[in-house]
Amino acid sequence: MQDVVEKVYEQVVARNRGEVEFHQAVHEVLESLGPVIAKHPHYADGALLERIVEPERQIMFRVPWVDDAGQVHVNRGFRIEFNSALGPYKGGLRFHPSVNAGIIKFLGFEQIFKNALTAQGIGGGKGGSDFDPHGRSDAEVMRFCQSFMTELARHIGPSTDVPAGDIGVGGREIGYMFGQYKRLRNSYDAGVLTGKGLAWGGSLVRTEATGYGTVLFAQSMLATKGESLEGKKVLVSGAGNVAIYAIEKAQQLGATPITFSDSSGYVVDEAGVDLELLKQVKEVERGRVADYVERRPGARLVTGGSVWDVPGDVALPCATQNELDGDAANTLLRGGCGVVSEGANMPSTPEAVEAFQKAGILFGPGKAANAGGVATSALEMEQNAGRTRWDFATAEAKLTGIMADIHDSCVAAAEEYGRPGDYVLGANAAGFTRVADVMIAHGIV
Ligand code: NDP
């Protein structure tokens, strides 16, 4: 790492003690910026690097709620409004027991560059709570969401900050939060949240967008080698929104996804995942992966290890951060994996990324490969502002075009800074320069 960026990194570690995921995300971006600063030293002027690693605003709040038995619980809510150079803060809300300030900060930081890559005029933010929706009734989830939004509503708005879903936050949670926001404001501001239901301002393709985009990114990477997904064996982790629609798009493109997982274990289905059954179990019944195996002859449930123990051609990590470590990366490589496209945010540890890059395989980092979700959220905002609704084909064509542009921007930046084929450098350099140019134009703010 260059001296100038090393100093910024040390300051981040000292100022944000114990926030290891945030340190990791900052390190990965700053490490890529060496060649950028060497070529354009003005990006280190005016404390631009020091400003870009410091959130514009961090909100932390109490979320009290009452369960079905009348017991009171207190969770912690977060919204990190990281950077508004390019537009209103935009990024999801995560409800998971592991959520803390460092995790939300890492996600918010990644979001700045991801959103810049989409070229859609959206800034970076992220939020959430350490609330665990698993096993809670609809009424409990509703009371939690209403309490969470009662505070969050003071800080968001269609031109200020526009949250969406993430782990543990899907259509049900967005609905309860939108209902409470509308009640508090006495105003139907559809553009305040994305991921809404189709009957009340949602966009077709938003549900599918992140998973579809991750697979489209893999397809574009393969195309640079004259290959495609046709006939490839695909390993998917996770069984949530991103994983399900990654499986769907991979199947549409002629590949065979054979795995998925949740926190209880992973499933191997050598015949190819039965997507309708998986959707029934996960989306309709909110069940566990074991429920799939019970109804699917030939599929097996494995409760130790990870999906990365299974040999396959393409890996799509779609569960959570740091779910694929150096050992798993080496196992994947030994199993013949030649493509990794990250549906989740920062799912590969630095050791895993290093192993993939050393082996010279195609590696698409999350901030580029999973940007289809936020890109389609921006399309939802566009439809809300124009009080219009596009059909599925129109919205999907726009997503496909945006993913192709993101891929090409990464390729061009990697070439410009002397590391052709390095999508990590390409994504970081292309995203950073777009944000940095606008921060310079806006002066010291
Ligand atoms: P969901 O809540 O729909 O699904 C998450 C899946 O991952 C579940 O199967 C869950 O299993 C599993 N999972 C989560 N945490 C863990 C863990 N600690 N260990 C093992 N399994 C785990 O979330 P999404 O599909 O929306 O999000 C998945 C990833 O994609 C996240 O990294 C998110 O930040 C990223 N992402 C999502 C976008 C979106 O549009 N939704 C956009 C861009 C990125 P279980 O139910 O057992 O916890």
CSV table of C-alpha atoms and ligand atoms in Angstrom, one decimal:
chain,number,residue,atom,x,y,z
A,1,MET,CA,0.0,0.0,0.0
A,2,GLN,CA,1.3,3.5,-0.8
A,3,ASP,CA,2.4,5.7,2.1
A,4,VAL,CA,-0.4,8.2,1.5
A,5,VAL,CA,-3.2,5.6,1.6
A,6,GLU,CA,-1.5,3.6,4.4
A,7,LYS,CA,-1.8,6.6,6.7
A,8,VAL,CA,-5.5,7.0,5.9
A,9,TYR,CA,-6.0,3.3,6.7
A,10,GLU,CA,-4.2,3.5,10.0
A,11,GLN,CA,-6.4,6.4,11.0
A,12,VAL,CA,-9.5,4.4,10.1
A,13,VAL,CA,-8.4,1.6,12.3
A,14,ALA,CA,-7.5,3.9,15.2
A,15,ARG,CA,-10.8,5.8,14.9
A,16,ASN,CA,-13.1,2.8,14.4
A,17,ARG,CA,-11.7,0.4,17.0
A,18,GLY,CA,-12.9,-3.2,16.7
A,19,GLU,CA,-14.9,-2.6,13.5
A,20,VAL,CA,-13.1,-5.4,11.7
A,21,GLU,CA,-15.4,-5.7,8.7
A,22,PHE,CA,-15.2,-1.9,8.1
A,23,HIS,CA,-11.4,-2.1,8.3
A,24,GLN,CA,-11.4,-4.9,5.8
A,25,ALA,CA,-13.7,-3.1,3.3
A,26,VAL,CA,-11.6,0.1,3.5
A,27,HIS,CA,-8.3,-1.8,3.2
A,28,GLU,CA,-9.5,-3.5,0.0
A,29,VAL,CA,-10.5,-0.2,-1.6
A,30,LEU,CA,-7.5,1.8,-0.5
A,31,GLU,CA,-5.1,-1.0,-1.6
A,32,SER,CA,-6.6,-0.7,-5.2
A,33,LEU,CA,-6.0,3.1,-5.2
A,34,GLY,CA,-2.2,3.0,-5.4
A,35,PRO,CA,-2.1,3.0,-9.2
A,36,VAL,CA,-4.9,5.6,-9.4
A,37,ILE,CA,-3.2,8.1,-7.0
A,38,ALA,CA,0.2,7.5,-8.8
A,39,LYS,CA,-1.4,8.5,-12.1
A,40,HIS,CA,-3.6,11.3,-10.7
A,41,PRO,CA,-2.0,12.6,-7.5
A,42,HIS,CA,-4.7,15.3,-7.1
A,43,TYR,CA,-7.1,12.6,-5.7
A,44,ALA,CA,-5.0,12.7,-2.5
A,45,ASP,CA,-5.4,16.5,-2.1
A,46,GLY,CA,-7.9,18.3,0.1
A,47,ALA,CA,-8.1,15.4,2.5
A,48,LEU,CA,-10.3,13.7,-0.1
A,49,LEU,CA,-9.3,10.2,1.1
A,50,GLU,CA,-9.8,11.1,4.8
A,51,ARG,CA,-13.3,12.5,3.9
A,52,ILE,CA,-14.4,9.5,1.8
A,53,VAL,CA,-13.7,7.0,4.7
A,54,GLU,CA,-15.7,9.1,7.2
A,55,PRO,CA,-19.5,8.8,7.1
A,56,GLU,CA,-21.4,12.1,6.6
A,57,ARG,CA,-23.8,11.0,9.4
A,58,GLN,CA,-24.2,8.0,11.7
A,59,ILE,CA,-27.6,7.5,13.4
A,60,MET,CA,-28.0,4.9,16.2
A,61,PHE,CA,-31.3,4.5,18.0
A,62,ARG,CA,-33.3,2.4,20.5
A,63,VAL,CA,-36.0,0.2,19.0
A,64,PRO,CA,-38.4,-1.0,21.7
A,65,TRP,CA,-41.2,-3.4,20.8
A,66,VAL,CA,-43.6,-5.9,22.4
A,67,ASP,CA,-43.8,-9.6,21.5
A,68,ASP,CA,-46.9,-11.7,21.3
A,69,ALA,CA,-46.6,-12.7,24.9
A,70,GLY,CA,-46.5,-9.1,26.1
A,71,GLN,CA,-42.8,-9.1,26.8
A,72,VAL,CA,-40.8,-5.9,25.9
A,73,HIS,CA,-37.6,-6.2,23.8
A,74,VAL,CA,-35.1,-3.5,23.0
A,75,ASN,CA,-33.1,-3.7,19.8
A,76,ARG,CA,-30.6,-1.3,18.4
A,77,GLY,CA,-31.3,0.5,15.1
A,78,PHE,CA,-28.7,2.0,12.7
A,79,ARG,CA,-28.6,4.2,9.6
A,80,ILE,CA,-25.2,5.2,8.2
A,81,GLU,CA,-25.5,8.0,5.7
A,82,PHE,CA,-22.1,7.6,4.2
A,83,ASN,CA,-21.7,9.8,1.0
A,84,SER,CA,-24.2,11.9,-0.9
A,85,ALA,CA,-21.9,13.3,-3.6
A,86,LEU,CA,-23.8,11.5,-6.4
A,87,GLY,CA,-27.3,11.6,-5.1
A,88,PRO,CA,-29.6,10.7,-2.1
A,89,TYR,CA,-28.1,8.1,0.2
A,90,LYS,CA,-29.2,4.7,-1.1
A,91,GLY,CA,-28.7,1.2,0.4
A,92,GLY,CA,-30.5,-1.6,2.2
A,93,LEU,CA,-31.6,-2.3,5.7
A,94,ARG,CA,-30.3,-5.6,7.3
A,95,PHE,CA,-32.2,-7.3,10.2
A,96,HIS,CA,-29.8,-10.0,11.6
A,97,PRO,CA,-28.6,-10.7,15.2
A,98,SER,CA,-25.0,-10.1,14.0
A,99,VAL,CA,-25.6,-6.4,13.0
A,100,ASN,CA,-23.5,-3.8,14.7
A,101,ALA,CA,-22.0,-0.4,13.7
A,102,GLY,CA,-19.0,-1.9,12.0
A,103,ILE,CA,-21.0,-4.2,9.8
A,104,ILE,CA,-23.4,-1.4,8.7
A,105,LYS,CA,-20.4,0.9,8.1
A,106,PHE,CA,-18.6,-1.7,5.9
A,107,LEU,CA,-21.8,-2.2,3.9
A,108,GLY,CA,-22.4,1.6,3.6
A,109,PHE,CA,-18.8,2.1,2.5
A,110,GLU,CA,-19.1,-0.6,-0.2
A,111,GLN,CA,-22.3,0.9,-1.3
A,112,ILE,CA,-20.7,4.3,-2.3
A,113,PHE,CA,-18.6,2.7,-5.0
A,114,LYS,CA,-21.2,0.2,-6.1
A,115,ASN,CA,-23.8,2.9,-6.6
A,116,ALA,CA,-21.2,5.0,-8.5
A,117,LEU,CA,-20.6,2.1,-10.8
A,118,THR,CA,-24.3,2.0,-11.8
A,119,ALA,CA,-24.0,5.6,-13.0
A,120,GLN,CA,-27.5,6.4,-11.8
A,121,GLY,CA,-27.1,9.4,-9.4
A,122,ILE,CA,-27.3,7.6,-6.0
A,123,GLY,CA,-25.2,8.2,-3.0
A,124,GLY,CA,-24.2,5.5,-0.5
A,125,GLY,CA,-25.8,4.5,2.8
A,126,LYS,CA,-26.9,1.4,4.8
A,127,GLY,CA,-28.8,0.6,7.9
A,128,GLY,CA,-30.4,-2.1,9.9
A,129,SER,CA,-30.9,-3.7,13.3
A,130,ASP,CA,-29.7,-6.6,15.5
A,131,PHE,CA,-33.4,-7.8,15.4
A,132,ASP,CA,-33.8,-11.5,14.3
A,133,PRO,CA,-37.0,-12.0,12.3
A,134,HIS,CA,-36.5,-15.8,12.3
A,135,GLY,CA,-39.3,-17.5,14.2
A,136,ARG,CA,-41.2,-14.3,14.9
A,137,SER,CA,-44.9,-14.0,14.0
A,138,ASP,CA,-46.1,-11.5,11.3
A,139,ALA,CA,-47.6,-9.4,14.1
A,140,GLU,CA,-44.2,-9.3,16.0
A,141,VAL,CA,-42.3,-8.3,12.8
A,142,MET,CA,-44.9,-5.6,12.1
A,143,ARG,CA,-44.6,-4.1,15.6
A,144,PHE,CA,-40.8,-4.2,15.3
A,145,CYS,CA,-40.9,-2.5,11.8
A,146,GLN,CA,-43.3,0.2,13.1
A,147,SER,CA,-41.0,1.0,16.0
A,148,PHE,CA,-37.9,1.0,13.8
A,149,MET,CA,-39.5,3.3,11.3
A,150,THR,CA,-40.9,5.7,13.9
A,151,GLU,CA,-37.3,6.9,14.5
A,152,LEU,CA,-35.9,6.2,10.9
A,153,ALA,CA,-38.6,8.4,9.4
A,154,ARG,CA,-37.0,11.5,10.8
A,155,HIS,CA,-33.9,10.9,8.7
A,156,ILE,CA,-35.1,9.6,5.3
A,157,GLY,CA,-37.0,11.0,2.3
A,158,PRO,CA,-37.2,10.5,-1.5
A,159,SER,CA,-34.5,13.2,-2.1
A,160,THR,CA,-32.6,12.5,1.1
A,161,ASP,CA,-32.1,8.9,1.9
A,162,VAL,CA,-33.9,5.9,0.3
A,163,PRO,CA,-33.5,2.6,2.1
A,164,ALA,CA,-34.3,-0.9,0.6
A,165,GLY,CA,-34.1,-4.5,1.8
A,166,ASP,CA,-31.1,-6.7,2.6
A,167,ILE,CA,-30.7,-9.8,4.8
A,168,GLY,CA,-33.8,-10.3,6.8
A,169,VAL,CA,-35.7,-7.5,5.1
A,170,GLY,CA,-37.9,-8.5,2.1
A,171,GLY,CA,-41.3,-7.4,0.8
A,172,ARG,CA,-43.1,-8.0,4.1
A,173,GLU,CA,-40.8,-5.8,6.1
A,174,ILE,CA,-40.7,-3.1,3.5
A,175,GLY,CA,-44.5,-3.1,3.5
A,176,TYR,CA,-44.8,-2.6,7.3
A,177,MET,CA,-42.2,0.1,7.2
A,178,PHE,CA,-43.8,2.0,4.3
A,179,GLY,CA,-47.2,1.8,6.1
A,180,GLN,CA,-45.7,3.4,9.2
A,181,TYR,CA,-43.8,6.1,7.2
A,182,LYS,CA,-47.0,7.0,5.4
A,183,ARG,CA,-48.9,7.3,8.6
A,184,LEU,CA,-46.3,9.4,10.3
A,185,ARG,CA,-45.9,11.8,7.3
A,186,ASN,CA,-49.5,11.9,6.1
A,187,SER,CA,-48.0,11.7,2.6
A,188,TYR,CA,-47.8,9.0,0.0
A,189,ASP,CA,-44.0,9.3,-0.8
A,190,ALA,CA,-43.6,6.1,-2.8
A,191,GLY,CA,-40.0,7.0,-3.5
A,192,VAL,CA,-38.9,6.8,0.1
A,193,LEU,CA,-38.3,3.1,0.1
A,194,THR,CA,-37.6,0.6,-2.7
A,195,GLY,CA,-38.4,-3.1,-2.9
A,196,LYS,CA,-42.1,-2.2,-2.5
A,197,GLY,CA,-45.0,-4.5,-3.6
A,198,LEU,CA,-46.1,-4.2,-7.2
A,199,ALA,CA,-49.5,-2.9,-6.2
A,200,TRP,CA,-48.1,0.1,-4.3
A,201,GLY,CA,-45.2,1.5,-6.3
A,202,GLY,CA,-42.8,-1.5,-6.6
A,203,SER,CA,-40.9,-2.3,-9.8
A,204,LEU,CA,-41.0,-5.5,-11.8
A,205,VAL,CA,-37.6,-7.2,-11.7
A,206,ARG,CA,-36.6,-5.6,-8.4
A,207,THR,CA,-37.1,-9.0,-6.6
A,208,GLU,CA,-35.0,-10.8,-9.2
A,209,ALA,CA,-32.4,-8.1,-9.9
A,210,THR,CA,-29.5,-8.9,-7.6
A,211,GLY,CA,-29.4,-12.6,-8.4
A,212,TYR,CA,-30.0,-12.0,-12.1
A,213,GLY,CA,-27.3,-9.3,-12.2
A,214,THR,CA,-24.7,-11.5,-10.5
A,215,VAL,CA,-25.2,-14.2,-13.1
A,216,LEU,CA,-25.2,-11.7,-15.9
A,217,PHE,CA,-21.9,-10.4,-14.6
A,218,ALA,CA,-20.5,-13.9,-14.6
A,219,GLN,CA,-21.7,-14.4,-18.2
A,220,SER,CA,-20.0,-11.1,-19.2
A,221,MET,CA,-16.7,-12.2,-17.6
A,222,LEU,CA,-16.9,-15.6,-19.4
A,223,ALA,CA,-17.6,-13.8,-22.7
A,224,THR,CA,-14.1,-12.1,-22.4
A,225,LYS,CA,-12.7,-15.7,-22.8
A,226,GLY,CA,-15.1,-16.7,-25.5
A,227,GLU,CA,-17.0,-18.9,-23.1
A,228,SER,CA,-20.6,-18.9,-21.6
A,229,LEU,CA,-22.5,-20.4,-18.7
A,230,GLU,CA,-24.1,-23.0,-21.0
A,231,GLY,CA,-23.5,-26.5,-19.5
A,232,LYS,CA,-21.6,-25.3,-16.5
A,233,LYS,CA,-22.1,-26.7,-13.0
A,234,VAL,CA,-22.9,-23.8,-10.6
A,235,LEU,CA,-22.4,-23.7,-6.8
A,236,VAL,CA,-24.6,-21.3,-5.0
A,237,SER,CA,-24.6,-20.4,-1.2
A,238,GLY,CA,-27.5,-18.9,0.6
A,239,ALA,CA,-31.2,-19.6,0.0
A,240,GLY,CA,-32.6,-16.1,0.3
A,241,ASN,CA,-33.5,-13.5,-2.3
A,242,VAL,CA,-30.2,-13.2,-4.0
A,243,ALA,CA,-29.5,-17.0,-4.1
A,244,ILE,CA,-32.9,-17.9,-5.5
A,245,TYR,CA,-32.8,-15.5,-8.4
A,246,ALA,CA,-29.2,-16.3,-9.2
A,247,ILE,CA,-30.3,-19.9,-9.5
A,248,GLU,CA,-33.2,-18.9,-11.7
A,249,LYS,CA,-31.0,-16.8,-14.1
A,250,ALA,CA,-28.3,-19.5,-14.2
A,251,GLN,CA,-30.9,-22.0,-15.3
A,252,GLN,CA,-32.2,-19.7,-17.9
A,253,LEU,CA,-28.7,-19.4,-19.4
A,254,GLY,CA,-28.3,-23.2,-19.6
A,255,ALA,CA,-26.2,-23.8,-16.5
A,256,THR,CA,-27.0,-26.3,-13.7
A,257,PRO,CA,-27.0,-25.0,-10.2
A,258,ILE,CA,-26.6,-27.9,-7.8
A,259,THR,CA,-26.2,-26.3,-4.3
A,260,PHE,CA,-27.8,-23.8,-1.9
A,261,SER,CA,-27.6,-23.3,1.9
A,262,ASP,CA,-28.8,-21.5,4.9
A,263,SER,CA,-27.4,-21.2,8.5
A,264,SER,CA,-28.5,-24.8,9.2
A,265,GLY,CA,-26.5,-26.5,6.4
A,266,TYR,CA,-26.2,-26.9,2.7
A,267,VAL,CA,-28.0,-29.0,0.1
A,268,VAL,CA,-26.4,-30.8,-2.9
A,269,ASP,CA,-28.9,-31.7,-5.6
A,270,GLU,CA,-26.8,-33.2,-8.4
A,271,ALA,CA,-29.8,-33.4,-10.7
A,272,GLY,CA,-30.1,-29.7,-10.6
A,273,VAL,CA,-32.0,-27.5,-8.1
A,274,ASP,CA,-35.8,-27.8,-8.3
A,275,LEU,CA,-36.5,-24.0,-8.2
A,276,GLU,CA,-40.2,-24.2,-7.8
A,277,LEU,CA,-39.8,-26.4,-4.7
A,278,LEU,CA,-37.0,-24.1,-3.3
A,279,LYS,CA,-39.3,-21.1,-3.8
A,280,GLN,CA,-42.2,-22.9,-2.1
A,281,VAL,CA,-40.0,-23.8,0.9
A,282,LYS,CA,-38.2,-20.5,1.3
A,283,GLU,CA,-40.5,-17.8,0.0
A,284,VAL,CA,-43.9,-19.2,0.8
A,285,GLU,CA,-43.4,-21.4,3.9
A,286,ARG,CA,-40.3,-19.5,5.3
A,287,GLY,CA,-38.9,-23.0,6.0
A,288,ARG,CA,-35.4,-24.4,6.3
A,289,VAL,CA,-33.3,-26.1,3.6
A,290,ALA,CA,-34.0,-29.5,5.3
A,291,ASP,CA,-37.6,-29.1,4.2
A,292,TYR,CA,-36.5,-29.2,0.6
A,293,VAL,CA,-34.5,-32.4,1.0
A,294,GLU,CA,-37.5,-34.1,2.7
A,295,ARG,CA,-39.5,-33.6,-0.5
A,296,ARG,CA,-36.8,-34.0,-3.2
A,297,PRO,CA,-35.5,-37.6,-3.8
A,298,GLY,CA,-31.8,-37.6,-4.5
A,299,ALA,CA,-31.0,-34.3,-2.8
A,300,ARG,CA,-28.8,-34.5,0.4
A,301,LEU,CA,-28.4,-32.2,3.4
A,302,VAL,CA,-24.9,-31.6,4.7
A,303,THR,CA,-24.5,-30.0,8.1
A,304,GLY,CA,-20.7,-29.7,8.3
A,305,GLY,CA,-18.4,-27.8,6.0
A,306,SER,CA,-19.8,-25.6,3.2
A,307,VAL,CA,-21.0,-25.6,-0.4
A,308,TRP,CA,-17.4,-24.8,-1.4
A,309,ASP,CA,-16.5,-28.4,-0.6
A,310,VAL,CA,-18.5,-29.5,-3.7
A,311,PRO,CA,-16.7,-29.5,-7.1
A,312,GLY,CA,-18.2,-27.1,-9.7
A,313,ASP,CA,-17.3,-24.8,-12.5
A,314,VAL,CA,-18.8,-21.5,-11.2
A,315,ALA,CA,-19.2,-20.2,-7.6
A,316,LEU,CA,-21.8,-17.7,-6.6
A,317,PRO,CA,-21.5,-16.8,-2.9
A,318,CYS,CA,-25.0,-15.3,-2.1
A,319,ALA,CA,-25.3,-15.6,1.7
A,320,THR,CA,-23.1,-13.2,3.8
A,321,GLN,CA,-19.8,-11.5,4.4
A,322,ASN,CA,-16.6,-13.7,4.9
A,323,GLU,CA,-18.4,-16.9,4.1
A,324,LEU,CA,-15.7,-18.1,1.7
A,325,ASP,CA,-12.2,-18.2,3.3
A,326,GLY,CA,-8.7,-19.0,1.9
A,327,ASP,CA,-9.1,-22.8,2.5
A,328,ALA,CA,-12.5,-22.8,0.8
A,329,ALA,CA,-11.0,-20.9,-2.1
A,330,ASN,CA,-8.2,-23.5,-2.5
A,331,THR,CA,-10.7,-26.3,-2.3
A,332,LEU,CA,-12.8,-24.6,-5.0
A,333,LEU,CA,-9.8,-24.2,-7.2
A,334,ARG,CA,-8.8,-27.8,-6.8
A,335,GLY,CA,-12.4,-28.8,-7.8
A,336,GLY,CA,-12.0,-27.0,-11.1
A,337,CYS,CA,-13.8,-23.7,-10.4
A,338,GLY,CA,-12.9,-21.0,-12.9
A,339,VAL,CA,-15.4,-18.2,-12.2
A,340,VAL,CA,-16.5,-16.5,-8.9
A,341,SER,CA,-19.2,-13.9,-9.1
A,342,GLU,CA,-20.2,-12.4,-5.7
A,343,GLY,CA,-23.9,-12.0,-5.1
A,344,ALA,CA,-23.3,-11.2,-1.4
A,345,ASN,CA,-21.4,-8.3,-0.1
A,346,MET,CA,-17.7,-9.1,0.7
A,347,PRO,CA,-18.4,-12.9,0.9
A,348,SER,CA,-14.7,-13.7,0.1
A,349,THR,CA,-12.1,-13.1,2.7
A,350,PRO,CA,-8.9,-11.2,1.6
A,351,GLU,CA,-7.1,-14.6,1.6
A,352,ALA,CA,-9.7,-16.1,-0.7
A,353,VAL,CA,-9.5,-13.1,-3.1
A,354,GLU,CA,-5.7,-13.5,-3.2
A,355,ALA,CA,-6.0,-17.2,-4.0
A,356,PHE,CA,-8.5,-16.5,-6.9
A,357,GLN,CA,-6.3,-13.8,-8.3
A,358,LYS,CA,-3.1,-15.8,-8.0
A,359,ALA,CA,-4.8,-18.7,-9.9
A,360,GLY,CA,-5.9,-16.2,-12.6
A,361,ILE,CA,-9.5,-17.2,-12.6
A,362,LEU,CA,-12.4,-14.8,-13.3
A,363,PHE,CA,-13.3,-13.0,-10.1
A,364,GLY,CA,-16.2,-10.5,-9.9
A,365,PRO,CA,-16.3,-8.6,-6.6
A,366,GLY,CA,-19.6,-7.9,-5.0
A,367,LYS,CA,-19.6,-4.2,-5.5
A,368,ALA,CA,-19.7,-4.7,-9.2
A,369,ALA,CA,-21.3,-8.2,-9.5
A,370,ASN,CA,-24.3,-7.6,-7.2
A,371,ALA,CA,-25.0,-4.0,-8.2
A,372,GLY,CA,-28.1,-5.1,-10.2
A,373,GLY,CA,-30.2,-4.8,-7.0
A,374,VAL,CA,-29.5,-1.2,-6.2
A,375,ALA,CA,-29.5,-0.4,-9.9
A,376,THR,CA,-33.1,-1.7,-10.2
A,377,SER,CA,-34.0,0.2,-7.0
A,378,ALA,CA,-32.9,3.3,-8.8
A,379,LEU,CA,-35.2,2.3,-11.7
A,380,GLU,CA,-38.0,1.9,-9.1
A,381,MET,CA,-37.3,5.5,-7.9
A,382,GLU,CA,-37.4,6.7,-11.5
A,383,GLN,CA,-40.8,5.0,-12.1
A,384,ASN,CA,-42.1,6.5,-8.8
A,385,ALA,CA,-41.0,10.0,-9.7
A,386,GLY,CA,-42.6,9.7,-13.2
A,387,ARG,CA,-45.7,8.0,-11.7
A,388,THR,CA,-45.3,5.2,-14.3
A,389,ARG,CA,-44.6,1.5,-14.4
A,390,TRP,CA,-42.6,-0.5,-16.9
A,391,ASP,CA,-43.3,-4.0,-18.0
A,392,PHE,CA,-41.0,-6.9,-17.0
A,393,ALA,CA,-39.2,-6.9,-20.4
A,394,THR,CA,-38.5,-3.2,-20.3
A,395,ALA,CA,-37.1,-3.3,-16.7
A,396,GLU,CA,-35.1,-6.4,-17.4
A,397,ALA,CA,-33.6,-4.9,-20.6
A,398,LYS,CA,-32.5,-1.9,-18.5
A,399,LEU,CA,-30.9,-4.1,-15.8
A,400,THR,CA,-29.1,-6.1,-18.5
A,401,GLY,CA,-27.7,-2.9,-20.1
A,402,ILE,CA,-26.6,-1.6,-16.7
A,403,MET,CA,-24.8,-4.8,-15.8
A,404,ALA,CA,-23.0,-4.8,-19.2
A,405,ASP,CA,-21.9,-1.2,-18.6
A,406,ILE,CA,-20.7,-2.0,-15.1
A,407,HIS,CA,-18.7,-4.9,-16.5
A,408,ASP,CA,-17.2,-2.8,-19.3
A,409,SER,CA,-16.3,0.0,-16.8
A,410,CYS,CA,-14.4,-2.5,-14.7
A,411,VAL,CA,-12.5,-3.9,-17.6
A,412,ALA,CA,-11.6,-0.4,-18.9
A,413,ALA,CA,-10.4,0.8,-15.5
A,414,ALA,CA,-8.3,-2.3,-14.9
A,415,GLU,CA,-6.6,-1.8,-18.3
A,416,GLU,CA,-6.1,1.9,-17.7
A,417,TYR,CA,-4.3,1.3,-14.4
A,418,GLY,CA,-2.1,-1.5,-15.8
A,419,ARG,CA,-3.8,-4.7,-14.5
A,420,PRO,CA,-6.0,-6.1,-17.3
A,421,GLY,CA,-8.6,-8.7,-16.1
A,422,ASP,CA,-8.3,-7.5,-12.4
A,423,TYR,CA,-12.0,-6.8,-11.7
A,424,VAL,CA,-11.2,-5.8,-8.0
A,425,LEU,CA,-9.0,-2.9,-9.1
A,426,GLY,CA,-11.3,-2.1,-12.0
A,427,ALA,CA,-14.4,-1.8,-9.8
A,428,ASN,CA,-12.7,0.2,-7.1
A,429,ALA,CA,-10.9,2.5,-9.5
A,430,ALA,CA,-14.0,3.2,-11.7
A,431,GLY,CA,-16.3,3.7,-8.7
A,432,PHE,CA,-13.8,5.8,-6.7
A,433,THR,CA,-12.9,8.2,-9.6
A,434,ARG,CA,-16.6,8.9,-10.3
A,435,VAL,CA,-17.3,9.8,-6.6
A,436,ALA,CA,-14.0,11.6,-6.1
A,437,ASP,CA,-14.5,13.9,-9.2
A,438,VAL,CA,-17.9,15.0,-7.8
A,439,MET,CA,-16.6,15.5,-4.3
A,440,ILE,CA,-13.9,17.8,-5.7
A,441,ALA,CA,-16.5,19.7,-7.7
A,442,HIS,CA,-18.6,20.2,-4.5
A,443,GLY,CA,-15.7,21.7,-2.5
A,444,ILE,CA,-14.7,20.9,1.1
A,445,VAL,CA,-18.0,19.5,2.5
B,1,NDP,P1,-31.9,-13.0,2.6
B,1,NDP,O1,-32.2,-12.7,4.0
B,1,NDP,O2,-33.0,-13.1,1.7
B,1,NDP,O3,-31.1,-14.4,2.6
B,1,NDP,C1,-29.9,-14.6,3.2
B,1,NDP,C2,-29.5,-16.0,3.1
B,1,NDP,O4,-28.1,-16.2,3.5
B,1,NDP,C3,-30.3,-17.0,3.9
B,1,NDP,O5,-30.4,-18.2,3.3
B,1,NDP,C4,-29.5,-17.0,5.2
B,1,NDP,O6,-29.8,-18.2,6.0
B,1,NDP,C5,-28.1,-17.0,4.7
B,1,NDP,N1,-27.3,-16.4,5.7
B,1,NDP,C6,-27.3,-15.2,6.2
B,1,NDP,N2,-26.4,-15.0,7.1
B,1,NDP,C7,-25.8,-16.2,7.3
B,1,NDP,C8,-24.8,-16.6,8.1
B,1,NDP,N3,-24.2,-15.8,9.0
B,1,NDP,N4,-24.4,-17.9,8.0
B,1,NDP,C9,-25.0,-18.8,7.1
B,1,NDP,N5,-26.0,-18.4,6.3
B,1,NDP,C10,-26.4,-17.1,6.4
B,1,NDP,O7,-30.8,-12.0,2.2
B,1,NDP,P2,-30.4,-11.6,0.7
B,1,NDP,O8,-30.5,-12.7,-0.2
B,1,NDP,O9,-31.1,-10.3,0.4
B,1,NDP,O10,-28.9,-11.1,0.9
B,1,NDP,C11,-27.8,-12.0,0.8
B,1,NDP,C12,-26.5,-11.3,0.5
B,1,NDP,O11,-26.6,-10.4,-0.7
B,1,NDP,C13,-26.1,-10.3,1.6
B,1,NDP,O12,-24.7,-10.2,1.7
B,1,NDP,C14,-26.6,-9.0,1.1
B,1,NDP,O13,-25.9,-7.9,1.7
B,1,NDP,C15,-26.3,-9.1,-0.4
B,1,NDP,N6,-27.0,-8.2,-1.2
B,1,NDP,C16,-28.4,-8.2,-1.3
B,1,NDP,C17,-29.1,-7.4,-2.1
B,1,NDP,C18,-30.6,-7.5,-2.3
B,1,NDP,O14,-31.1,-6.9,-3.2
B,1,NDP,N7,-31.3,-8.2,-1.5
B,1,NDP,C19,-28.4,-6.4,-3.0
B,1,NDP,C20,-26.9,-6.6,-2.9
B,1,NDP,C21,-26.3,-7.4,-2.1
B,1,NDP,P3,-30.7,-18.1,7.3
B,1,NDP,O15,-32.0,-17.8,6.9
B,1,NDP,O16,-30.5,-19.4,8.0
B,1,NDP,O17,-30.0,-17.0,8.2
